[in-house]
mmCIF file of C-alpha atoms and ligand atoms in Angstrom:
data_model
loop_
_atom_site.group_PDB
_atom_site.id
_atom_site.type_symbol
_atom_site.label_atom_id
_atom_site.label_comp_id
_atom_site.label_asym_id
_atom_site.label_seq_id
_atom_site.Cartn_x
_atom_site.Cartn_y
_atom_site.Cartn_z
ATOM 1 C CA UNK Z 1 19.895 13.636 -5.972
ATOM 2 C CA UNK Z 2 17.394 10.624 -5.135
ATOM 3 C CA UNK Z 3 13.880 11.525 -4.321
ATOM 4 C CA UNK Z 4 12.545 12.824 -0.923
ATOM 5 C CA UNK Z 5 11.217 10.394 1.785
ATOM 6 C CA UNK Z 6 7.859 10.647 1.787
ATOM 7 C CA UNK Z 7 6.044 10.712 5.258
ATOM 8 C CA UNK Z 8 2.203 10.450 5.442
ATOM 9 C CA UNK Z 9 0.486 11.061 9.001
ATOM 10 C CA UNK Z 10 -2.557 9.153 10.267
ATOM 11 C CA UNK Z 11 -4.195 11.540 13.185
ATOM 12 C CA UNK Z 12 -7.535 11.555 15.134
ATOM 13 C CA UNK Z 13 -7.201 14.909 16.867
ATOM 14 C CA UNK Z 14 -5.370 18.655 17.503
ATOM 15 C CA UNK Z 15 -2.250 17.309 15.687
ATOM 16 C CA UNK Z 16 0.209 18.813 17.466
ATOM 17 C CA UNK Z 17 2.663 15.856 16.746
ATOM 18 C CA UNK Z 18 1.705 16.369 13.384
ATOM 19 C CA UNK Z 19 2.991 19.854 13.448
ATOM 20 C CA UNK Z 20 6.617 18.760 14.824
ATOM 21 C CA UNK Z 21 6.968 16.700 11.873
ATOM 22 C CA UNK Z 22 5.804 19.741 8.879
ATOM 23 C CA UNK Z 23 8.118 21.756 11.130
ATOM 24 C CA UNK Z 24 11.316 19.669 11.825
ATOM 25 C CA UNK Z 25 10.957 18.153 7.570
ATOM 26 C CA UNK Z 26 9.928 21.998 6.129
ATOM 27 C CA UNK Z 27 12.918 23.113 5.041
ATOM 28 C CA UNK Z 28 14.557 19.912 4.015
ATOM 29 C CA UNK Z 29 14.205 18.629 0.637
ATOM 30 C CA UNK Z 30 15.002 14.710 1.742
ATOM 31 C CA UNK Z 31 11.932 14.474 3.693
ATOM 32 C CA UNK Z 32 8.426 16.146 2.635
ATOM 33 C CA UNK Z 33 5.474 15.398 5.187
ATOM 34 C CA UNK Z 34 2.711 13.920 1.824
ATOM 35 C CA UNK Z 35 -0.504 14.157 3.385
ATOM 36 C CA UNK Z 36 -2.212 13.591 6.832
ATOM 37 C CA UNK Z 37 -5.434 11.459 6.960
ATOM 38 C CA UNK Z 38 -7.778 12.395 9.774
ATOM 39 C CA UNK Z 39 -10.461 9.553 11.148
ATOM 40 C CA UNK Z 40 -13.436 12.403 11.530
ATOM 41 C CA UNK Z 41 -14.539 15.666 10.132
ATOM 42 C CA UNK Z 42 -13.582 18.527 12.127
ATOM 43 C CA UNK Z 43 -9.913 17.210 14.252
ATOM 44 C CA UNK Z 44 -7.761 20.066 14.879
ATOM 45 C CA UNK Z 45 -5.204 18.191 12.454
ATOM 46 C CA UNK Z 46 -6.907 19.197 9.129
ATOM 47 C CA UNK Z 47 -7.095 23.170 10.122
ATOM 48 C CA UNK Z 48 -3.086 22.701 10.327
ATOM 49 C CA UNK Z 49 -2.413 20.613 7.164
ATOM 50 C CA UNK Z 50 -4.194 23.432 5.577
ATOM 51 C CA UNK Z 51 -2.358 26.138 7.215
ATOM 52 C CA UNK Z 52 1.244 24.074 6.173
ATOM 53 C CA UNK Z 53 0.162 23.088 2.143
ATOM 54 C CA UNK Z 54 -0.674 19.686 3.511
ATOM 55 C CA UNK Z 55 -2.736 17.904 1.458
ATOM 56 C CA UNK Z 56 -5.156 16.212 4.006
ATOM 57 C CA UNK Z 57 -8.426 13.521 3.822
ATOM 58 C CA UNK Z 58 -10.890 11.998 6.254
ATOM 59 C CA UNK Z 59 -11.071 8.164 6.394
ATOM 60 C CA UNK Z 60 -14.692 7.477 6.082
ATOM 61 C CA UNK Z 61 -16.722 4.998 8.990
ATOM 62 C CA UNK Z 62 -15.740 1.294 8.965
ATOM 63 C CA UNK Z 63 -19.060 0.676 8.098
ATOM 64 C CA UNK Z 64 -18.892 2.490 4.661
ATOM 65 C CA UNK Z 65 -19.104 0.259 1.925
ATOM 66 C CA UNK Z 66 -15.309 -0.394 0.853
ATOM 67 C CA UNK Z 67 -14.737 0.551 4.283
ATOM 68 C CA UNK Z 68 -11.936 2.440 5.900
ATOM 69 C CA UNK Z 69 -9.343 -0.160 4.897
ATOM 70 C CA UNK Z 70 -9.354 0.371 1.448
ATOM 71 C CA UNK Z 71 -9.729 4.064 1.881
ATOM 72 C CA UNK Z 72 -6.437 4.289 3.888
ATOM 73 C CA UNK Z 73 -4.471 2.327 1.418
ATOM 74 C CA UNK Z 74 -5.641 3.797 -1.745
ATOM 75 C CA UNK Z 75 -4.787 7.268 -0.355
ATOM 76 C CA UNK Z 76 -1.410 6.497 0.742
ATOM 77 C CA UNK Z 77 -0.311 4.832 -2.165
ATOM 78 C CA UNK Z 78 -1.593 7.418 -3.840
ATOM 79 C CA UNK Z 79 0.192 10.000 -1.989
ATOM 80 C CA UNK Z 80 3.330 7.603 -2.603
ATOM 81 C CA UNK Z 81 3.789 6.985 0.785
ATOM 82 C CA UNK Z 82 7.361 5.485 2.057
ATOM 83 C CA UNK Z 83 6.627 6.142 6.233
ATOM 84 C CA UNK Z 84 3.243 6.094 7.778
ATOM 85 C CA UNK Z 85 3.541 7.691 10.823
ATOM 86 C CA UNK Z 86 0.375 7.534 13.243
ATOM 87 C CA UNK Z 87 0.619 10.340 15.155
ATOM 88 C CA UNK Z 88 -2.449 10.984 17.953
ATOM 89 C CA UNK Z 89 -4.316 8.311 16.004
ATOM 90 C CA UNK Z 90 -7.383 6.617 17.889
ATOM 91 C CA UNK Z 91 -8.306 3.552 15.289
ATOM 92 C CA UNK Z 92 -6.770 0.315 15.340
ATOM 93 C CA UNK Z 93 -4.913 0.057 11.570
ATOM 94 C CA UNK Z 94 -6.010 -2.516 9.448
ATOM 95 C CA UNK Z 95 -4.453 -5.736 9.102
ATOM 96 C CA UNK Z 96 -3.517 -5.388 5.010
ATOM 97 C CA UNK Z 97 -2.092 -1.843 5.889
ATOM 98 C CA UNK Z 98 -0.175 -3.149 8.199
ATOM 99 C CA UNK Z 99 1.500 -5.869 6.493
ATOM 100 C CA UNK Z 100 1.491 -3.258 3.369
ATOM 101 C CA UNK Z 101 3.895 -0.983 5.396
ATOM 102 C CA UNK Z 102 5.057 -3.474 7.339
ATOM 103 C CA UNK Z 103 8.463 -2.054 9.388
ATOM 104 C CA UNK Z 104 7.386 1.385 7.870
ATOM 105 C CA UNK Z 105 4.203 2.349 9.987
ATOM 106 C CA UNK Z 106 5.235 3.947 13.365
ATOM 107 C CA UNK Z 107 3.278 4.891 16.690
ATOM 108 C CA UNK Z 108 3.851 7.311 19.363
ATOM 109 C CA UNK Z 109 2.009 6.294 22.881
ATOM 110 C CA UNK Z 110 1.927 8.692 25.554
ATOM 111 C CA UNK Z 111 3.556 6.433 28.301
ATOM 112 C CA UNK Z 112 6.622 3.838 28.526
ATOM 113 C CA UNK Z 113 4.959 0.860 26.704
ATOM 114 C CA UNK Z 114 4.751 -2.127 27.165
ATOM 115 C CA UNK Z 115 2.331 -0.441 30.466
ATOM 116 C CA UNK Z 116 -0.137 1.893 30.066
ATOM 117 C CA UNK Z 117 -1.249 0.952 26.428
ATOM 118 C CA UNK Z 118 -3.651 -1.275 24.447
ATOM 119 C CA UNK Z 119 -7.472 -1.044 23.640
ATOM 120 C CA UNK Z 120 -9.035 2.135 25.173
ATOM 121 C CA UNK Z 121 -5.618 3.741 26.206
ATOM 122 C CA UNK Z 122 -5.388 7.290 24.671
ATOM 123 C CA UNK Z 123 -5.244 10.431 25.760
ATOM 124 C CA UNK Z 124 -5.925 11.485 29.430
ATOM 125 C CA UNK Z 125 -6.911 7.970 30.088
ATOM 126 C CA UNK Z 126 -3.285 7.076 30.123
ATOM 127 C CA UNK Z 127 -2.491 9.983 32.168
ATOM 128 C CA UNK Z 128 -4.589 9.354 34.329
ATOM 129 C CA UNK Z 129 -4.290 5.852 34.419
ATOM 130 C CA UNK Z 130 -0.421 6.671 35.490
ATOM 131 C CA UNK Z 131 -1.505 8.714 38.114
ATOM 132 C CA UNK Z 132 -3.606 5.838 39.843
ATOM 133 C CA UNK Z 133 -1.253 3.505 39.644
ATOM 134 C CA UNK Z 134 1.200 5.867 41.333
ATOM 135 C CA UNK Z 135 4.923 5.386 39.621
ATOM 136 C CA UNK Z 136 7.245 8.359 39.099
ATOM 137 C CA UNK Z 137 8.113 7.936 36.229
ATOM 138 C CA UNK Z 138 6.188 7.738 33.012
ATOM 139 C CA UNK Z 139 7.371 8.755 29.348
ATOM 140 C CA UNK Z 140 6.768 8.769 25.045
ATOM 141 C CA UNK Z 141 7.301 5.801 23.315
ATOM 142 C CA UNK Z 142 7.646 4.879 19.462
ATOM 143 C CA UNK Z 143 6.905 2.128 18.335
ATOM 144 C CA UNK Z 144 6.470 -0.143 14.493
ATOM 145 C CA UNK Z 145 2.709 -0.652 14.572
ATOM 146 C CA UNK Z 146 1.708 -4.369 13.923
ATOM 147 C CA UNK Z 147 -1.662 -5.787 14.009
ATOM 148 C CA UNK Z 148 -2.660 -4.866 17.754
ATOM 149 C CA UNK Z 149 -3.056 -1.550 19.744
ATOM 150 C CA UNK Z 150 0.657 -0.132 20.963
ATOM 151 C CA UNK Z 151 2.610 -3.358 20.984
ATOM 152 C CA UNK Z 152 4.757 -3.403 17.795
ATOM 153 C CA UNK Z 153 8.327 -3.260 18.537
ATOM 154 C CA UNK Z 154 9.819 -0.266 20.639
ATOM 155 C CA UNK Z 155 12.206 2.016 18.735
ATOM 156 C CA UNK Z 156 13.052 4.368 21.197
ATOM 157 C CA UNK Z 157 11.643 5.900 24.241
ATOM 158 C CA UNK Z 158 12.471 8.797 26.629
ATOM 159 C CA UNK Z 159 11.372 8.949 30.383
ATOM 160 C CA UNK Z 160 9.196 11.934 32.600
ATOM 161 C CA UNK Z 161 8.569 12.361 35.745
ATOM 162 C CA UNK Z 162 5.324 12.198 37.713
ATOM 163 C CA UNK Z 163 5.363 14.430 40.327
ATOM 164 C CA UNK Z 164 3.316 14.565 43.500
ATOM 165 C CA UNK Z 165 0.939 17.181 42.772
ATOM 166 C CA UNK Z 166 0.141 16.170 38.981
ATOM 167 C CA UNK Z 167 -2.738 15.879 37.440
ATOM 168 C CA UNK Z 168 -3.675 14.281 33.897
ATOM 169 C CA UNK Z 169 -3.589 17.103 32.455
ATOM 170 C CA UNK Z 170 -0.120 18.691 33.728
ATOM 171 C CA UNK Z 171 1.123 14.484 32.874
ATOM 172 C CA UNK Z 172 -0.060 15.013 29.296
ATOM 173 C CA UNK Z 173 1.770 18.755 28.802
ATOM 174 C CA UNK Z 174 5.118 17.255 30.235
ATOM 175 C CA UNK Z 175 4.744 13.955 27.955
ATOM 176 C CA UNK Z 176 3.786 15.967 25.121
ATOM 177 C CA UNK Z 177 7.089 17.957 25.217
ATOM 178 C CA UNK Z 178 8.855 15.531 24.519
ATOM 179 C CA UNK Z 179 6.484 13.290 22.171
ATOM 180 C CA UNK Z 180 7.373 16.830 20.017
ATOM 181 C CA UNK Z 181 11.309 15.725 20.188
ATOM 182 C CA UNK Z 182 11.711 12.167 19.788
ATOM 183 C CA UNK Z 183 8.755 11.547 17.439
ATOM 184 C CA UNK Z 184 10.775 13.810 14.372
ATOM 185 C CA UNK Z 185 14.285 11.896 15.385
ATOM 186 C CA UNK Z 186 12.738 8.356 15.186
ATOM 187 C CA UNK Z 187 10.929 9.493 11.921
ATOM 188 C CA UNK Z 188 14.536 11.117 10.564
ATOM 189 C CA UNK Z 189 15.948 7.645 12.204
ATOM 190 C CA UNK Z 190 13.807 5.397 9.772
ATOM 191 C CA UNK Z 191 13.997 7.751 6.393
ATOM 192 C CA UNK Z 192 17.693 7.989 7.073
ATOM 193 C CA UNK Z 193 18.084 4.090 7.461
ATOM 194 C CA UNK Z 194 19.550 4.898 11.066
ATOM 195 C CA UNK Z 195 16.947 2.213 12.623
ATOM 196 C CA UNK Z 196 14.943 -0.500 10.740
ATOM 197 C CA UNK Z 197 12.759 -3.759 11.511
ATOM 198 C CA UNK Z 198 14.207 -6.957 11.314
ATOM 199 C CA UNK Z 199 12.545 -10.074 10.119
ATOM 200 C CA UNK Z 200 12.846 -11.827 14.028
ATOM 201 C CA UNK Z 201 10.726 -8.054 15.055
ATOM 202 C CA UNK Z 202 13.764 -6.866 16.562
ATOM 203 C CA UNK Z 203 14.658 -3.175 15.788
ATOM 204 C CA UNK Z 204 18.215 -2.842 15.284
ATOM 205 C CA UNK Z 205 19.887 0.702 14.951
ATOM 206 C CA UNK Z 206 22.481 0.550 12.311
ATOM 207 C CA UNK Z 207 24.388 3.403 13.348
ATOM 208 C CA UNK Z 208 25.337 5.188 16.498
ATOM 209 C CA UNK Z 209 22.691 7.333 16.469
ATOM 210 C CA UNK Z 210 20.798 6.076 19.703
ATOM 211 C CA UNK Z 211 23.368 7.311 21.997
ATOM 212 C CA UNK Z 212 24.208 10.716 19.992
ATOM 213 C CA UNK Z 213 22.580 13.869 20.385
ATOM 214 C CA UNK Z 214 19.118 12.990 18.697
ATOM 215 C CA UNK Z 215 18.212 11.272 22.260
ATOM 216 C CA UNK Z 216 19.881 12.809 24.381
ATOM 217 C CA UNK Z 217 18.331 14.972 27.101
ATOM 218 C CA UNK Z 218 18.875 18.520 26.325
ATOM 219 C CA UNK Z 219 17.084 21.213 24.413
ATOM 220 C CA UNK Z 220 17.091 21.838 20.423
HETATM 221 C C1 GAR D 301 -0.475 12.386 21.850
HETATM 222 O O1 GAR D 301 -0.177 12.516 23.207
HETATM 223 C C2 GAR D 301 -0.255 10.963 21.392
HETATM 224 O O2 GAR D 301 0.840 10.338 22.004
HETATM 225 C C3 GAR D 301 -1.547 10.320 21.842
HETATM 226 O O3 GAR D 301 -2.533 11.257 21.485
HETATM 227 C C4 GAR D 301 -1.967 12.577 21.600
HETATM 228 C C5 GAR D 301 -2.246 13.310 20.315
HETATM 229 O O4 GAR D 301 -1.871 14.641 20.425
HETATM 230 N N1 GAR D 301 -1.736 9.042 21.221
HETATM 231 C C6 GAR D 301 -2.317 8.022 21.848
HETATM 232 O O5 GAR D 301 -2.773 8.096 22.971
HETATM 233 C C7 GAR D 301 -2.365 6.727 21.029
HETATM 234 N N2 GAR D 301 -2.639 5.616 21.851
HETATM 235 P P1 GAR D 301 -1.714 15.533 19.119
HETATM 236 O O6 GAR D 301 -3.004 15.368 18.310
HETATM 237 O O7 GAR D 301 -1.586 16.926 19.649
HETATM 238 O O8 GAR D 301 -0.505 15.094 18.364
#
């Protein structure tokens, strides 16, 4: 049998997507979840690596000497990464990394991107930024990271209502839902070889799989 894919996570804070990929990849012995590298000392992320066997590491300052660049890629080629995924991650990824991994690295944004992302746009500020702008419908996208914030090319994304009496917060528990879904089945996607980046940027799924159950809308 050919080795396991191995997935490494970049996160900034509670890690919850993070989780949703040690849980959906535990028991399968294609796909092993490497490492998770967290940009500060005390995110939520690392206390769950440990609890899961993760191994884990924080990315020092960019100001370091050697700097956070050479930190990231040392540690995932050391980890012998195949897929980066950046999963609640705050920093902007350099350049080299991203030309390193280049149609390997993948993003999930809290919103349906290309609106609602870019410098600054994490968190409850999307939410919220949502909420002012009034639409009804908002969403989880994934996307291959390239050399700015959130604008690599879409893989797939999936579409949640804003309802009248939302607030950020209630936004962010709805979104998060189903972050927790699609984000494993575009990672399984990529490691199968379902979806991959072509040289013209355009993603181009290989199989059916966009239109089977891994998308769909229903529970499990
Ligand atoms: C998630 O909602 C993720 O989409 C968002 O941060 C949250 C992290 O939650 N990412 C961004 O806003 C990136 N621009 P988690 O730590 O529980 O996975």
């Amino acid at each position: 049998m050919s080795d396991a894919v191995r997935i490494a996570v970049l996160a900034s804070g509670g890690g919850s997507n993070f989780q949703a990929l040690v849980d959906r990849f535990r028991r399968s012995p294609e796909r092993e979840v490497v490492g998770v590298i967290a940009s500060r000392e005390g995110a939520g992320v690392l206390e769950r690596a440990r609890r899961a066997g993760v191994a884990s590491a924080v990315s020092p300052p960019a100001s370091t000497s050697g700097g956070a660049a050479t930190f990231l890629r040392r540690t995932l080629d050391e980890w012998r990464s195949d897929i980066v995924v950046l999963a609640g991650y705050m920093k902007l990824v350099p350049e080299a990394l991203v030309r390193a991994y280049w149609g390997r690295i993948l993003n999930i944004h809290p919103a349906l991107l290309p609106e609602f992302g870019g410098r600054g746009m994490y968190g409850a500020r999307v939410h919220r930024a949502v909420i002012e702008a009034g639409v009804r419908i908002t969403g989880a996208t994934v996307h291959f990271v390239d050399e700015a914030y959130d604008r690599g090319p879409i893989l797939c994304q999936w579409p949640v209502p804003v309802l009248a009496d939302d607030t950020p917060e209630s936004v962010a528990a709805r979104v998060l839902t189903v972050e927790h879904r699609i984000l494993p089945a575009a990672v399984e996607a990529l490691a199968s070889g379902a979806v991959r980046l072509e040289a013209d940027r355009r993603v181009r799924w290989v199989r059916e799989w966009f239109e089977t159950e891994t998308f769909t809308n229903r529970e499990g």
